[in-house]
Short mmCIF file of C-alpha atoms in Angstrom, two decimals:
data_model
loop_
_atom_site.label_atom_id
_atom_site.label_comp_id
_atom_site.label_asym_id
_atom_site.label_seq_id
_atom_site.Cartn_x
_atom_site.Cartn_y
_atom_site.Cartn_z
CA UNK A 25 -30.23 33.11 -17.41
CA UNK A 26 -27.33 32.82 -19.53
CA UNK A 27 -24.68 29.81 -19.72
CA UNK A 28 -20.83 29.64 -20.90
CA UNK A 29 -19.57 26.82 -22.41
CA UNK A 30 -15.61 26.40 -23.56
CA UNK A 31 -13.25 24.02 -24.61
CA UNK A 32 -10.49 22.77 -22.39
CA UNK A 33 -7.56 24.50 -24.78
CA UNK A 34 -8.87 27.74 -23.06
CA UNK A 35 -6.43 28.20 -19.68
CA UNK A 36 -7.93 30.18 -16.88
CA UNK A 37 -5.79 31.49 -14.46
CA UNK A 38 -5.89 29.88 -11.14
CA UNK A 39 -8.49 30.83 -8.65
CA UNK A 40 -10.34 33.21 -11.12
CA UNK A 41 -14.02 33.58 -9.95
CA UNK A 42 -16.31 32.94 -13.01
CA UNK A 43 -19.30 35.04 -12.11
CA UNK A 44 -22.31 32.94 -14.63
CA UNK A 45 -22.33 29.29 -14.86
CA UNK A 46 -19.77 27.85 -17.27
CA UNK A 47 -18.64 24.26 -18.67
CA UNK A 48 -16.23 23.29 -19.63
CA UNK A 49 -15.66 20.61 -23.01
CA UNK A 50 -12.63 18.78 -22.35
CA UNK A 51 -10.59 17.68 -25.69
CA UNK A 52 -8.95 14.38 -26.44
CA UNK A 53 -5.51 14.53 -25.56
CA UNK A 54 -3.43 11.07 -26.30
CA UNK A 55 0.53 9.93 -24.93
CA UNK A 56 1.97 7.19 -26.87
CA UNK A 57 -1.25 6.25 -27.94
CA UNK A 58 -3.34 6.66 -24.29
CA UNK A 59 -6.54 8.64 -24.49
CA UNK A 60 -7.10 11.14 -21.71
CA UNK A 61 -9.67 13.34 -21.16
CA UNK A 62 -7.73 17.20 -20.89
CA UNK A 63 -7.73 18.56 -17.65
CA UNK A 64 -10.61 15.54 -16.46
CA UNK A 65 -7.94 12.62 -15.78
CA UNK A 66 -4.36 13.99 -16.55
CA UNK A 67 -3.36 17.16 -14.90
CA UNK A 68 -0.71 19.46 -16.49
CA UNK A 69 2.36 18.76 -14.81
CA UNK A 70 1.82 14.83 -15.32
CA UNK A 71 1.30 15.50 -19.32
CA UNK A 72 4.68 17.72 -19.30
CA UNK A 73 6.13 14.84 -17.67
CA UNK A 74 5.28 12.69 -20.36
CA UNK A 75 6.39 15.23 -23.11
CA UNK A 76 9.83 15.97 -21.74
CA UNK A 77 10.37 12.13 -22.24
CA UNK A 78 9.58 11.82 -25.39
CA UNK A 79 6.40 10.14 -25.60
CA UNK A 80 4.13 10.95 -28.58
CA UNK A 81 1.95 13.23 -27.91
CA UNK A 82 -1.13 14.64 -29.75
CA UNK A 83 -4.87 15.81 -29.18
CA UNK A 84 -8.30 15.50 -30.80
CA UNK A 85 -11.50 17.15 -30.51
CA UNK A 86 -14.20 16.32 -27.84
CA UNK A 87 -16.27 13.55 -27.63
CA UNK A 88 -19.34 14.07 -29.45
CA UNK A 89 -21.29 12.62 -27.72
CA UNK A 90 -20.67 14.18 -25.09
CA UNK A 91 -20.58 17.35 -26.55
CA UNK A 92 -24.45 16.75 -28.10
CA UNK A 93 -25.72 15.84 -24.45
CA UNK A 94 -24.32 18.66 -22.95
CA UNK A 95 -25.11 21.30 -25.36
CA UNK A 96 -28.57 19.88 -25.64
CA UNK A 97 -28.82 19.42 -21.54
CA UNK A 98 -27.92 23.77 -21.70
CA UNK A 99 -30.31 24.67 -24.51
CA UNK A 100 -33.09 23.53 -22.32
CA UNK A 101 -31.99 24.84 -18.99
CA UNK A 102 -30.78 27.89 -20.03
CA UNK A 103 -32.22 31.11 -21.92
CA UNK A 104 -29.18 31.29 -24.46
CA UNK A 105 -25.44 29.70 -24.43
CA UNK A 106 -22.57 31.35 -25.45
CA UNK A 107 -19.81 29.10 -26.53
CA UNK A 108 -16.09 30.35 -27.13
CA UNK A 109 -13.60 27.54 -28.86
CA UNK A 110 -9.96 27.57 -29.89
CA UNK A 111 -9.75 29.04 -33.40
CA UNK A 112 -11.02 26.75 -36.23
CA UNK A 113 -7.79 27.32 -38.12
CA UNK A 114 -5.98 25.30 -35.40
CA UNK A 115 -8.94 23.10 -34.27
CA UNK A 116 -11.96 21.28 -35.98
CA UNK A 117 -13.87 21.93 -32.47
CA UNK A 118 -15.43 24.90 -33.71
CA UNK A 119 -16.74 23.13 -37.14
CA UNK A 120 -17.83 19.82 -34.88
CA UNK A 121 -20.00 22.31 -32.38
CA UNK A 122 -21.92 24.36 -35.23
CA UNK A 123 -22.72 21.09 -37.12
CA UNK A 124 -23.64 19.86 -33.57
CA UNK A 125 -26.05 22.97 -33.49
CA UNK A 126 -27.19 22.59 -36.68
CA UNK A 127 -27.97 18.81 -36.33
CA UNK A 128 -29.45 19.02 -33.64
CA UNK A 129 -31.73 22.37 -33.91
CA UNK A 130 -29.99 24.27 -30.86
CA UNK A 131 -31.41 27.54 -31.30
CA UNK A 132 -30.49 29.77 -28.39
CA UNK A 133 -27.06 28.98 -28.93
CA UNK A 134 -23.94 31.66 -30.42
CA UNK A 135 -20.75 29.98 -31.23
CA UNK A 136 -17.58 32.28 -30.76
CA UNK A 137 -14.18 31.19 -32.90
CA UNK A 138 -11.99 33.06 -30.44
CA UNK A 139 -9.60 33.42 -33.32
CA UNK A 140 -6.07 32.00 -30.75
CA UNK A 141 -6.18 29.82 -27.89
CA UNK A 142 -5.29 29.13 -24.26
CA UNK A 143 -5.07 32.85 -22.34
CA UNK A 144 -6.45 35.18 -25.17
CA UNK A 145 -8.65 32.71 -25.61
CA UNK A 146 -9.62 32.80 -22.06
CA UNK A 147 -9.66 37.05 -22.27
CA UNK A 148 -12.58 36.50 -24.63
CA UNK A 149 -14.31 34.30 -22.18
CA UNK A 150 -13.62 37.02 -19.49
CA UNK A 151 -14.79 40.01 -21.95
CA UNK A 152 -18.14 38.21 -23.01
CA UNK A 153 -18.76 37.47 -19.01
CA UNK A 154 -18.05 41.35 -18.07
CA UNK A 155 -20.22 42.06 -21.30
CA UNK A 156 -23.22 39.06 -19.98
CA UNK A 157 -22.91 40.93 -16.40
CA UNK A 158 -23.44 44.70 -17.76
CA UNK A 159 -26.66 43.42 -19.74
CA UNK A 160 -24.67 44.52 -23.42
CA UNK A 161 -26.22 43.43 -26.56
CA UNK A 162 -23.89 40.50 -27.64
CA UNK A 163 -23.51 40.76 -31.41
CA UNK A 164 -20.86 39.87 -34.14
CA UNK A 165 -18.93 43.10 -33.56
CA UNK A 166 -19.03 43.21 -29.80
CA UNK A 167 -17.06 39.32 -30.48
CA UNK A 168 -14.65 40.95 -33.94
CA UNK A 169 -13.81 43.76 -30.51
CA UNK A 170 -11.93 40.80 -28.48
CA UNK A 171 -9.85 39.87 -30.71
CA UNK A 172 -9.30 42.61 -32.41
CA UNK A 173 -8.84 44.51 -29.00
CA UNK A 174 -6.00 41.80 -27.61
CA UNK A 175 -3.06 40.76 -28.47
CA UNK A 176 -0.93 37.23 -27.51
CA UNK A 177 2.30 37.27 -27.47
CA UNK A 178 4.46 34.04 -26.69
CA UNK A 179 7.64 32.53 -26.66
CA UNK A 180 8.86 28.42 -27.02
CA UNK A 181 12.72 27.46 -25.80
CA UNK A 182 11.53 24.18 -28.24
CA UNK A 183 10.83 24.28 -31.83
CA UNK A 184 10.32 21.12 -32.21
CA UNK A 185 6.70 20.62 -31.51
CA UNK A 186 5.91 23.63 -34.16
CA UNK A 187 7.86 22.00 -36.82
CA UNK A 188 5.80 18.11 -36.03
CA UNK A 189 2.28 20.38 -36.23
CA UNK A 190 3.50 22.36 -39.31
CA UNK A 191 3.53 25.31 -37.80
CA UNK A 192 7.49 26.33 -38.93
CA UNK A 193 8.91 24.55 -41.63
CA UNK A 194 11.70 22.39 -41.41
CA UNK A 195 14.31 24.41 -42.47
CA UNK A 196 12.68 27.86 -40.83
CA UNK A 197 13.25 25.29 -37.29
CA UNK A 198 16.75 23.66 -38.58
CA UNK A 199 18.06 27.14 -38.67
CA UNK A 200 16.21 28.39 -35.14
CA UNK A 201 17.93 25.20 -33.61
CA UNK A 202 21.21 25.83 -35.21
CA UNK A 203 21.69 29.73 -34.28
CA UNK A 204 19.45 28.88 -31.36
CA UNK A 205 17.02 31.53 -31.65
CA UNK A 206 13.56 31.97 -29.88
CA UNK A 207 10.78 32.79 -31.56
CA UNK A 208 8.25 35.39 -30.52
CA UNK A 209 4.80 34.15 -31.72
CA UNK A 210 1.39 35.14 -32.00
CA UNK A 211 -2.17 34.23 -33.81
CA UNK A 212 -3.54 36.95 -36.34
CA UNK A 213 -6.95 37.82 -36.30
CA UNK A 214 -7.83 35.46 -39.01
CA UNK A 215 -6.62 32.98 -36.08
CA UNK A 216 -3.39 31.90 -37.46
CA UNK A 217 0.01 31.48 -35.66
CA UNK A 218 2.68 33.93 -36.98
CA UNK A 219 6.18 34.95 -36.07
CA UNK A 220 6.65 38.68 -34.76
CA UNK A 221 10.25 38.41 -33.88
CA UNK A 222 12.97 36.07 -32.45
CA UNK A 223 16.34 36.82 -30.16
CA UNK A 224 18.98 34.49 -28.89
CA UNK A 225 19.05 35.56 -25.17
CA UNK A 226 15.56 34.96 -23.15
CA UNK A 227 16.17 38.47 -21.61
CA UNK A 228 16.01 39.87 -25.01
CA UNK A 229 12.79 37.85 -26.04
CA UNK A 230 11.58 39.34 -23.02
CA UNK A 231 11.88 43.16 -23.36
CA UNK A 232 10.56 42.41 -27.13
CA UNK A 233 7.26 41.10 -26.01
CA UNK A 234 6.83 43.42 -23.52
CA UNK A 235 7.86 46.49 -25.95
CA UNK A 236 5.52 45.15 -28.84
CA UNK A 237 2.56 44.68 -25.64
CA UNK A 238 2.74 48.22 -24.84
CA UNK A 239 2.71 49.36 -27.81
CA UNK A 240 0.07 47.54 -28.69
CA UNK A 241 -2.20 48.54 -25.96
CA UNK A 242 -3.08 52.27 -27.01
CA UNK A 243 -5.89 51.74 -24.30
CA UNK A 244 -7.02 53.99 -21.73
CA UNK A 245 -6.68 50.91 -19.37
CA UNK A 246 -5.80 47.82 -20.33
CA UNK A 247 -5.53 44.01 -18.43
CA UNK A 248 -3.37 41.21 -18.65
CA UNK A 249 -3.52 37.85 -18.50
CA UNK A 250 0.31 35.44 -18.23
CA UNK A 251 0.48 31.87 -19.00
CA UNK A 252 3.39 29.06 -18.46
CA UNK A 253 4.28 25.61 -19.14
CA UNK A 254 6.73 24.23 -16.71
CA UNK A 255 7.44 25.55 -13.74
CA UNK A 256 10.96 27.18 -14.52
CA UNK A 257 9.03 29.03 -17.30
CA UNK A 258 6.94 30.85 -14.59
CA UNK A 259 11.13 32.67 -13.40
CA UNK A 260 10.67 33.75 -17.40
CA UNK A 261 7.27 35.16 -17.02
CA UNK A 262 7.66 36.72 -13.64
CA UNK A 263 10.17 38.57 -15.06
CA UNK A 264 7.99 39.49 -18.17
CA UNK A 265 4.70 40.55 -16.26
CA UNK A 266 6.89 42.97 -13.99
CA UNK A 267 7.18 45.61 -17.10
CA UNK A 268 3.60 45.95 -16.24
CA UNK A 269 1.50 47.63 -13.57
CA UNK A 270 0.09 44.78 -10.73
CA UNK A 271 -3.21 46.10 -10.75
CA UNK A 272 -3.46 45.40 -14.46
CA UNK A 273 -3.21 41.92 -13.88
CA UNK A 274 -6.29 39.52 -14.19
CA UNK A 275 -4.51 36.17 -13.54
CA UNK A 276 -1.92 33.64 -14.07
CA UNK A 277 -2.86 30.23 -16.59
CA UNK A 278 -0.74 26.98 -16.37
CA UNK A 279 -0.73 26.17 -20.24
CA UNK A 280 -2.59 22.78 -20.28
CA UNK A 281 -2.17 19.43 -22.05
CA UNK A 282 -4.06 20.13 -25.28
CA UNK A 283 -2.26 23.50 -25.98
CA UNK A 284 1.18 22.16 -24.87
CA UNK A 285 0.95 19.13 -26.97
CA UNK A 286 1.48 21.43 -30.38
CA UNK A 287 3.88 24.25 -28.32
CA UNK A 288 5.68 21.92 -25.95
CA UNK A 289 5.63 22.92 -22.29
CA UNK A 290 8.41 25.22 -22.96
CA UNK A 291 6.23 28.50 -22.77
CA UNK A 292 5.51 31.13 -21.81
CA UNK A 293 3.53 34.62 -22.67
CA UNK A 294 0.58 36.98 -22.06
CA UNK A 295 -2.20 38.24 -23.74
CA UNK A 296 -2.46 42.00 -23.09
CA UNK A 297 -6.14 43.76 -23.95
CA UNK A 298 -8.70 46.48 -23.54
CA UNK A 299 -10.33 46.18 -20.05
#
């Protein structure tokens, strides 16, 4: 039997029904200072709380202890584990697991840098299940197809928390703030965050994203997965997931603490991808 393991930066839409056992490695996440364990002892809507106050807010990788019992506790229950982390050029989880691996001779083990975070993230979770269900030979290119098969498309009303990470610089966000423009951002498959456009008006940062989806998804069928921060983001996304067919729809993510701490919980996007 097979196992999934992923770390709590990968949102999974409410009441989606994973279909092989999966864990889940929560990340550090820390306000003003106060260690919580994501998604374990502070729940989204008390971390945006926080945020929207002011508080300092940042995250760090999992416990490793933790991480070396459970991985271990999995290699010997289970006839291989499959484990999908937020991309290594955002993250040092993927670099602490392998050395985990390697340190501790976990053999039936594949690590997955799932090259983004949060829902496309979560859409490589959800291809590798479909793929672990159908019996398909898992294998570096089936993993180089979900990423390079999905796109993530997002926008922030806040640049604020990309200029503190370093994802903007300061005078790319001084200008955004001044001519109050939104950005429309994505991660590349290298797993970096880039721009693909901006607009003033949210209705016109909608109709982008969902023009540059489509046209992205030459697919003969395609899914999508949305994802919000606060709750008046999910009018925004509504609004955004209705330029697509219902049935295409795999689920709706609340973006959690440890992704929201270097966005804000200003969001909102989709991934869209080959079913």
């Amino acid at each position: 039997m097979k196992a999934v393991v992923f770390d709590s930066s990968i949102d999974v839409p409410v009441g989606y029904e994973f279909k092989v056992p999966v864990f889940m490695l929560p990340l550090n996440v820390y306000v003003d200072g106060k260690e919580y364990r994501d998604k374990v002892n502070i729940t989204e809507e008390e971390f945006y709380s926080q945020a929207i106050l002011g508080k300092e807010v940042r995250t760090s990788l999992p416990n490793f202890s933790e991480t070396v019992e459970l991985l271990t506790k999995l290699s010997k229950e289970y006839d291989h584990i499959y484990i999908v982390t937020i991309s290594s050029k955002l993250s040092g989880t993927w670099n602490m697991i392998r050395l985990v691996l390697q340190q501790f001779d976990i053999k039936n083990a594949t690590l997955i840098d799932s090259k983004s975070g949060s829902v496309k993230s979560f859409y490589v979770v959800h291809r590798l299940i479909n793929d672990i269900l159908n019996e398909i030979e898992i294998s570096e290119d089936i993993f180089r197809k979900y990423i390079e098969e999905s796109l993530l498309l997002f926008t922030v009303t806040s640049l604020d928390y990309l200029e503190k990470g370093g994802r903007i610089g300061k005078a790319k966000a001084l200008l955004g703030k001044l001519l109050r423009i939104k950005p429309i951002l994505s991660t590349d498959t290298d797993g970096q965050v880039h721009s693909t456009g901006s607009a003033r008006s949210m209705k016109h940062v909608i109709e982008i994203i969902a023009e540059q989806a489509k046209k992205f998804a030459d697919f003969e069928k395609y899914v999508v997965v949305g994802g919000y921060g606060l709750k008046q983001m999910k009018e925004h996304l509504d609004r955004l997931l209705s330029f697509f067919p219902a049935g295409s729809l795999v689920g709706i993510s609340r973006i959690g603490p440890a992704v929201s701490a270097h966005v804000g919980p200003e969001v909102f996007g989709l991934v869209i991808g080959k079913a």
